[in-house]
CSV table of C-alpha atoms in Angstrom, one decimal:
chain,number,residue,atom,x,y,z
L,1,MET,CA,408.9,29.8,160.8
L,2,GLU,CA,406.7,27.1,162.3
L,3,ASN,CA,404.1,29.9,163.0
L,4,LYS,CA,404.0,30.4,159.1
L,5,LYS,CA,403.6,26.9,158.1
L,6,ARG,CA,400.5,26.8,160.5
L,7,ILE,CA,398.9,29.7,159.0
L,8,LEU,CA,399.5,27.8,155.7
L,9,ILE,CA,398.5,24.7,156.2
L,10,GLY,CA,395.1,26.6,157.7
L,11,VAL,CA,394.3,28.4,154.9
L,12,SER,CA,395.0,25.3,152.3
L,13,VAL,CA,392.3,23.5,154.4
L,14,ILE,CA,390.0,26.2,154.6
L,15,ALA,CA,390.0,26.3,150.9
L,16,ILE,CA,389.6,22.7,150.7
L,17,ILE,CA,386.8,22.8,152.7
L,18,PHE,CA,384.7,25.5,149.8
L,19,LEU,CA,386.0,23.7,146.9
L,20,LEU,CA,384.2,20.9,148.2
L,21,VAL,CA,381.1,22.9,149.3
L,22,GLY,CA,381.1,24.0,145.6
L,23,VAL,CA,381.6,21.0,144.0
L,24,ASN,CA,378.2,19.5,145.8
L,25,VAL,CA,376.3,22.3,145.4
L,26,TYR,CA,377.3,22.0,141.7
L,27,ILE,CA,376.5,18.4,141.3
L,28,ALA,CA,373.1,18.9,143.6
L,29,PHE,CA,371.8,21.5,140.9
L,30,ALA,CA,373.6,20.7,137.7
L,31,GLY,CA,371.2,19.5,135.2
L,32,LYS,CA,367.7,20.9,136.6
L,33,PRO,CA,365.9,23.2,134.2
L,34,THR,CA,365.0,26.7,134.9
L,35,VAL,CA,361.8,27.4,135.8
L,36,LYS,CA,359.5,30.6,134.7
L,37,THR,CA,356.3,31.2,136.1
L,38,THR,CA,353.7,33.9,135.2
L,39,THR,CA,350.1,34.9,136.3
L,40,LEU,CA,346.7,34.8,134.8
L,41,GLN,CA,345.7,38.5,132.9
L,42,GLN,CA,342.6,39.5,132.1
L,43,ARG,CA,342.1,40.6,128.3
L,44,ASP,CA,339.0,41.3,126.2
L,45,LEU,CA,337.9,38.3,123.5
L,46,SER,CA,336.0,39.3,120.7
L,47,LYS,CA,333.7,37.2,118.6
L,48,THR,CA,333.9,38.6,115.0
L,49,ILE,CA,332.1,38.0,111.6
L,50,THR,CA,334.2,38.9,108.2
L,51,THR,CA,332.9,40.0,105.1
L,52,ASN,CA,333.2,42.6,102.0
L,53,GLY,CA,332.0,45.8,101.6
L,54,THR,CA,331.9,48.6,98.9
L,55,VAL,CA,332.1,52.0,100.4
L,56,GLU,CA,329.2,54.6,99.1
L,57,LEU,CA,327.7,57.6,99.5
L,58,LYS,CA,325.2,58.2,102.6
L,59,ASN,CA,323.2,61.0,101.3
L,60,VAL,CA,322.9,60.7,97.5
L,61,TYR,CA,319.9,62.9,95.7
L,62,LYS,CA,319.3,62.2,91.9
L,63,VAL,CA,316.9,64.6,89.7
L,64,TYR,CA,315.1,62.2,87.0
L,65,LYS,CA,313.5,63.7,84.4
L,66,ASP,CA,309.8,64.0,85.0
L,67,PRO,CA,307.9,64.3,81.1
L,68,GLN,CA,304.3,65.6,83.1
L,69,LEU,CA,306.5,69.1,83.9
L,70,GLY,CA,307.1,69.7,80.3
L,71,ASN,CA,310.6,70.1,78.7
L,72,ILE,CA,313.9,70.9,80.6
L,73,SER,CA,315.0,74.8,79.3
L,74,GLN,CA,318.2,75.2,81.4
L,75,VAL,CA,320.3,72.9,84.0
L,76,LEU,CA,321.4,75.5,86.5
L,77,VAL,CA,324.9,73.6,87.8
L,78,ASN,CA,327.9,72.3,87.1
L,79,GLU,CA,330.1,68.6,88.1
L,80,ASN,CA,331.8,69.7,91.1
L,81,GLN,CA,329.9,72.4,92.1
L,82,GLU,CA,329.1,72.8,96.0
L,83,VAL,CA,324.8,73.4,96.4
L,84,LYS,CA,322.9,73.6,99.6
L,85,LYS,CA,319.5,72.6,100.4
L,86,GLY,CA,316.9,74.6,98.5
L,87,ASP,CA,319.4,75.2,95.8
L,88,PRO,CA,318.0,75.1,92.5
L,89,LEU,CA,319.3,72.6,89.8
L,90,LEU,CA,317.4,72.9,86.3
L,91,LYS,CA,314.1,74.2,85.3
L,92,TYR,CA,311.8,73.1,83.1
L,93,SER,CA,309.2,75.0,80.3
L,94,ASN,CA,305.4,74.3,80.0
L,95,GLN,CA,303.6,76.4,77.8
L,96,GLN,CA,300.5,74.5,78.6
L,97,LEU,CA,300.7,75.3,82.3
L,98,ILE,CA,301.8,78.8,81.5
L,99,LEU,CA,298.5,79.2,79.0
L,100,GLU,CA,296.6,77.8,81.8
L,101,ILE,CA,298.1,80.4,84.3
L,102,GLN,CA,297.5,83.3,82.0
L,103,GLN,CA,293.3,82.1,82.0
L,104,ASN,CA,293.5,82.0,85.4
L,105,ASN,CA,295.0,85.6,86.0
L,106,ILE,CA,292.3,86.6,83.5
L,107,ASP,CA,289.3,85.0,85.1
L,108,ILE,CA,290.3,86.4,88.3
L,109,LYS,CA,290.3,90.0,87.2
L,110,SER,CA,287.4,89.7,85.2
L,111,THR,CA,285.4,87.9,88.4
L,112,TYR,CA,286.6,90.8,90.6
L,113,ILE,CA,285.5,93.8,87.8
L,114,LYS,CA,282.1,91.8,87.6
L,115,ILE,CA,281.3,91.7,91.7
L,116,ASP,CA,282.4,95.7,91.6
L,117,ASP,CA,280.0,96.1,89.1
L,118,LEU,CA,277.4,94.4,91.1
L,119,ASN,CA,278.3,95.9,94.0
L,120,LYS,CA,277.8,99.3,92.2
L,121,LYS,CA,274.4,98.7,90.7
L,122,GLU,CA,273.1,97.4,94.4
L,123,LYS,CA,274.1,100.7,95.9
L,124,ARG,CA,271.8,102.5,92.8
L,125,LEU,CA,268.6,100.8,93.2
L,126,ARG,CA,269.2,100.9,97.0
L,127,GLU,CA,269.2,104.4,96.5
L,128,LYS,CA,266.4,104.6,94.0
L,129,LEU,CA,264.5,102.2,96.4
L,130,LYS,CA,264.7,104.3,99.1
L,131,GLU,CA,263.7,107.6,97.3
L,132,LEU,CA,260.4,105.6,96.1
L,133,LYS,CA,260.0,105.1,99.6
L,134,GLU,CA,260.0,109.1,100.9
L,135,LYS,CA,257.5,109.5,97.5
L,136,ASN,CA,255.0,107.2,98.5
L,137,ALA,CA,255.9,105.3,95.4
L,138,SER,CA,253.6,102.4,94.7
L,139,ASP,CA,254.0,98.9,95.6
L,140,GLN,CA,254.8,97.4,92.2
L,141,VAL,CA,257.1,99.6,91.1
L,142,LYS,CA,259.1,98.9,94.8
L,143,GLU,CA,258.7,94.9,94.3
L,144,ASN,CA,260.0,95.6,90.5
L,145,LEU,CA,263.3,97.3,92.4
L,146,GLN,CA,263.6,94.2,95.2
L,147,GLU,CA,263.5,91.8,92.5
L,148,GLN,CA,266.3,93.5,91.1
L,149,LEU,CA,268.2,93.4,94.4
L,150,ASP,CA,267.6,90.0,94.9
L,151,SER,CA,268.7,89.0,91.5
L,152,ILE,CA,272.0,91.1,91.9
L,153,ASP,CA,272.3,89.3,95.2
L,154,THR,CA,272.0,85.8,93.8
L,155,GLU,CA,274.7,87.1,90.8
L,156,LYS,CA,276.8,88.3,93.6
L,157,GLU,CA,276.9,85.2,95.4
L,158,THR,CA,277.6,83.1,92.0
L,159,ALA,CA,280.8,85.6,91.0
L,160,ASN,CA,282.1,85.5,94.8
L,161,LEU,CA,282.2,81.4,94.3
L,162,ASN,CA,283.6,81.6,90.8
L,163,LEU,CA,286.3,83.7,92.7
L,164,SER,CA,286.7,81.5,95.3
L,165,TYR,CA,287.5,78.5,93.1
L,166,ALA,CA,289.7,80.8,90.8
L,167,LEU,CA,291.9,81.8,93.6
L,168,LYS,CA,292.3,78.1,94.9
L,169,LYS,CA,293.1,77.3,91.6
L,170,LYS,CA,295.5,80.1,91.6
L,171,ASP,CA,297.4,78.8,94.3
L,172,ILE,CA,297.1,74.9,92.7
L,173,LEU,CA,299.0,76.5,89.1
L,174,GLN,CA,301.7,78.2,91.9
L,175,LYS,CA,302.5,75.2,93.1
L,176,GLN,CA,303.0,73.8,89.7
L,177,GLU,CA,304.7,76.9,88.7
L,178,ASN,CA,307.5,76.4,91.6
L,179,ASN,CA,307.9,72.5,90.7
L,180,LEU,CA,309.2,73.9,87.4
L,181,ILE,CA,312.3,74.8,89.1
L,182,VAL,CA,313.7,71.6,90.6
L,183,LYS,CA,315.3,72.5,94.1
L,184,SER,CA,318.0,70.4,96.2
L,185,LYS,CA,316.8,68.4,98.8
L,186,ILE,CA,320.2,68.0,100.1
L,187,THR,CA,323.9,69.4,100.8
L,188,GLY,CA,326.7,68.3,98.7
L,189,THR,CA,328.4,68.2,95.9
L,190,VAL,CA,327.2,68.1,92.1
L,191,ILE,CA,328.6,64.8,90.9
L,192,ASP,CA,327.8,64.4,87.5
L,193,VAL,CA,325.7,66.3,85.2
L,194,ASN,CA,324.1,64.6,81.7
L,195,ASP,CA,322.5,66.0,78.9
L,196,PRO,CA,318.6,66.7,79.6
L,197,ASN,CA,317.8,65.3,76.2
L,198,SER,CA,319.2,62.1,76.1
L,199,GLN,CA,317.6,59.3,76.7
L,200,ASN,CA,320.0,56.5,78.3
L,201,TYR,CA,319.2,53.5,80.4
L,202,THR,CA,321.8,51.6,83.1
L,203,GLN,CA,322.4,48.3,81.8
L,204,GLU,CA,321.4,46.8,85.5
L,205,ASN,CA,317.7,47.3,85.3
L,206,LEU,CA,316.8,49.6,82.5
L,207,GLU,CA,316.3,52.5,84.9
L,208,PRO,CA,317.0,56.0,82.8
L,209,GLU,CA,319.9,57.7,83.9
L,210,PRO,CA,319.8,60.7,86.5
L,211,ILE,CA,320.3,64.1,85.0
L,212,ILE,CA,322.1,65.4,88.5
L,213,ILE,CA,323.4,63.4,91.1
L,214,ILE,CA,324.6,65.2,94.6
L,215,GLY,CA,326.3,63.6,97.1
L,216,ASP,CA,327.6,64.6,100.8
L,217,LEU,CA,331.3,63.9,99.9
L,218,ASN,CA,331.4,64.0,104.0
L,219,LYS,CA,329.8,61.2,104.7
L,220,LEU,CA,330.4,57.8,103.9
L,221,ILE,CA,329.2,54.0,104.5
L,222,VAL,CA,330.3,51.0,103.5
L,223,LYS,CA,327.7,48.4,102.2
L,224,GLY,CA,327.9,44.4,102.4
L,225,TYR,CA,326.2,41.3,102.6
L,226,ILE,CA,326.0,38.2,105.7
L,227,SER,CA,324.5,35.6,105.6
L,228,GLU,CA,321.1,34.4,107.4
L,229,TYR,CA,322.9,33.2,110.3
L,230,ASP,CA,325.3,36.1,111.0
L,231,SER,CA,322.4,38.4,110.0
L,232,LEU,CA,321.1,37.0,113.4
L,233,GLN,CA,324.0,38.1,115.6
L,234,VAL,CA,324.8,41.5,113.7
L,235,GLN,CA,323.0,44.2,116.1
L,236,LYS,CA,322.6,48.0,115.6
L,237,GLY,CA,325.7,49.8,116.6
L,238,GLN,CA,328.5,47.6,117.0
L,239,LYS,CA,332.0,48.1,116.0
L,240,VAL,CA,333.2,47.3,112.9
L,241,THR,CA,337.0,47.3,111.6
L,242,LEU,CA,337.5,48.2,107.9
L,243,THR,CA,340.9,47.3,106.0
L,244,SER,CA,341.6,47.8,102.4
L,245,ASP,CA,343.8,45.7,100.1
L,246,VAL,CA,345.0,49.0,98.1
L,247,SER,CA,346.3,51.0,101.9
L,248,PRO,CA,347.6,47.3,104.0
L,249,ASN,CA,349.1,49.7,106.5
L,250,LYS,CA,345.7,51.7,107.3
L,251,SER,CA,342.5,51.0,108.4
L,252,TRP,CA,338.8,52.8,109.5
L,253,TYR,CA,336.3,52.2,111.9
L,254,GLY,CA,332.5,52.5,112.1
L,255,LYS,CA,329.5,51.3,113.2
L,256,ILE,CA,326.5,49.1,112.1
L,257,GLN,CA,323.9,52.0,110.8
L,258,GLN,CA,321.3,49.2,109.5
L,259,ILE,CA,320.5,45.0,109.0
L,260,GLY,CA,318.5,44.8,105.6
L,261,TYR,CA,314.7,43.4,106.3
L,262,LEU,CA,313.9,41.5,103.4
L,263,PRO,CA,316.9,39.6,101.8
L,264,VAL,CA,318.9,39.9,98.6
L,265,ASN,CA,318.8,36.5,96.7
L,266,TYR,CA,321.9,35.9,94.9
L,267,ASN,CA,322.6,34.2,91.1
L,268,SER,CA,325.0,33.6,89.4
L,269,ASN,CA,323.9,37.0,87.3
L,270,ASN,CA,324.1,39.3,90.1
L,271,PRO,CA,327.1,40.9,90.9
L,272,VAL,CA,327.6,40.7,94.6
L,273,ASN,CA,327.7,36.7,94.5
L,274,ASN,CA,331.5,36.1,95.1
L,275,ASN,CA,330.8,32.8,95.8
L,276,ASN,CA,328.6,30.6,93.6
L,277,ASP,CA,326.3,30.5,95.9
L,278,THR,CA,322.7,30.1,93.6
L,279,GLY,CA,319.8,30.9,95.5
L,280,THR,CA,321.2,31.4,98.8
L,281,ALA,CA,319.5,34.6,100.6
L,282,LYS,CA,321.8,37.4,102.0
L,283,TYR,CA,321.0,40.4,103.9
L,284,PRO,CA,322.2,43.5,103.6
L,285,VAL,CA,324.1,45.5,106.2
L,286,PHE,CA,325.1,49.1,106.0
L,287,VAL,CA,327.9,50.2,108.4
L,288,GLU,CA,329.0,54.1,108.8
L,289,ILE,CA,332.4,55.3,109.1
L,290,VAL,CA,333.5,57.0,112.3
L,291,GLY,CA,336.2,59.7,111.6
L,292,ASN,CA,338.4,60.8,108.9
L,293,THR,CA,337.6,59.3,105.2
L,294,GLU,CA,339.9,61.3,103.3
L,295,ASP,CA,341.5,58.1,101.8
L,296,LEU,CA,338.1,56.9,100.9
L,297,LYS,CA,336.1,57.3,97.3
L,298,PRO,CA,333.0,55.5,96.4
L,299,GLY,CA,333.4,52.3,95.0
L,300,PHE,CA,336.4,51.0,96.9
L,301,GLN,CA,336.4,48.0,98.0
L,302,LEU,CA,336.5,47.1,101.9
L,303,MET,CA,336.7,44.4,104.6
L,304,MET,CA,334.5,44.6,107.3
L,305,GLU,CA,335.5,43.3,110.6
L,306,ILE,CA,332.3,43.3,112.9
L,307,LYS,CA,332.7,42.2,116.5
L,308,THR,CA,329.4,41.0,117.7
L,309,GLU,CA,331.0,40.1,121.2
L,310,THR,CA,333.6,40.9,123.0
L,311,LYS,CA,333.8,39.4,126.8
L,312,LYS,CA,336.6,39.3,129.7
L,313,VAL,CA,338.5,36.1,129.7
L,314,PHE,CA,341.9,35.1,131.3
L,315,SER,CA,345.1,34.1,129.3
L,316,LEU,CA,348.6,32.8,129.5
L,317,PRO,CA,351.0,32.9,126.9
L,318,ILE,CA,351.1,29.4,124.4
L,319,SER,CA,354.6,28.6,125.8
L,320,SER,CA,352.4,27.8,128.9
L,321,VAL,CA,349.9,25.5,127.7
L,322,ILE,CA,351.1,21.7,127.1
L,323,GLN,CA,349.0,19.7,124.5
L,324,SER,CA,349.1,15.8,125.1
L,325,GLU,CA,346.6,13.6,123.9
L,326,GLY,CA,344.0,15.9,122.8
L,327,LYS,CA,344.1,17.4,125.9
L,328,TYR,CA,345.8,20.9,127.2
L,329,TYR,CA,347.2,21.2,130.5
L,330,VAL,CA,349.2,24.1,132.6
L,331,TYR,CA,351.6,23.7,135.2
L,332,VAL,CA,350.9,25.9,138.9
L,333,VAL,CA,352.6,26.4,141.4
L,334,LYS,CA,351.3,25.6,145.2
L,335,ASP,CA,353.4,25.0,148.1
L,336,GLY,CA,356.7,25.6,146.5
L,337,LYS,CA,355.6,22.6,143.8
L,338,LEU,CA,354.9,22.5,140.7
L,339,HIS,CA,351.2,20.7,139.9
L,340,LYS,CA,349.7,19.8,136.4
L,341,ARG,CA,346.6,21.1,135.4
L,342,GLU,CA,344.1,20.5,132.8
L,343,VAL,CA,342.6,23.3,131.3
L,344,LYS,CA,340.1,24.4,128.5
L,345,VAL,CA,341.3,26.5,125.3
C-alpha cells in the first residue's frame, strides 16, 4: 500500500515539473512574431516604350493607269485571285504603237530586199569585169564598171546602216509592246480591282485610285509613331509585344524592322495625331510580325510595347521592403540576428 502511494506521489511530482516547464516556455515565447526569410532572386528587368500602331501589308503592289501607254483594253484578274510574280494583270491598246511596229517591219523587210538586190548587182558586175579583163577590154570600160561597183558598195553600206537602225528600233518597239501587258511584281492576292476608265481620286492627297491592288496576306507589319526622344532608344531588331483591345486575351510578337529617318509633322488635320500635339515631330516605326497572323487584318489597331533595354537585377517580394520617411529598408539576418539596411528600389 505504501509503495502505491509512493508511485502516485512520484508521478504527480513529475507531472507538476513538466507543467511548470511548459508554462515557462510559453511565457518566454508567447507574443513574439513569426519571422519568415527569403533570398534574393535574379530576373530580367525590361525598359519598354508603348505606342499605338496600325496593321499593314508588308508587300503591296499597286497598278495605276498610265496614259502614255494608251487605253486599257482588258483587265486580266479578279478580286481574291491568287497571282504569282510575273503573271499578267492588265493589257493596254495603243494604235500608234501598232502602226509604228508595222512600219518598222516594212522598213526591215524592204532593206533586206534592197541589200539582196545590191548583192546580185555586185555579183553580175564583178563577173562582167572579170570577163572584160580576159578579153583585154579598154581601160575606160573597166573604169566605168569599177565606178558602178564602188557606187554599189556605198549603197550597201548605207543600207546596212539603215538595217542596223531598224533592228534597234524593233527592239525598242518590242519592249514598248511588252509594256502594254502589265505584270505583277509580287506573289500575293488581288485585294481590289477598280474600273480602269474611272478617274477617282483619294481624299487624303488627291492621288488617283489604283486600278489593281495586290498584297501578300501572309506578311504583315505594324506601323506606329514614336517621339524624338524614343527614336534614340529604339533600334532595329528589338523585340515588340503586340496586343489588341478587340482580343484582350491574345498577343502577338514582332521585331523592329525599320525606324523612319525623316519625321512626320503632326497637325490637327493629320489622322495619326492622337494627342493634338500640333507641330510635334514624330518618327514612323515599322514592326515585322513574327509567327501566326491569322487573327489580324490590315487596318487593325494594336498596342506596341517595345523592349528597348533588358538587364539582370536582384529582386525581393514587395512585402520584404519597408518604407519609412521616404526611404526603403529591408531586414537582413546575420548571425541569427536581424539588421536593418537601406536599399534602393
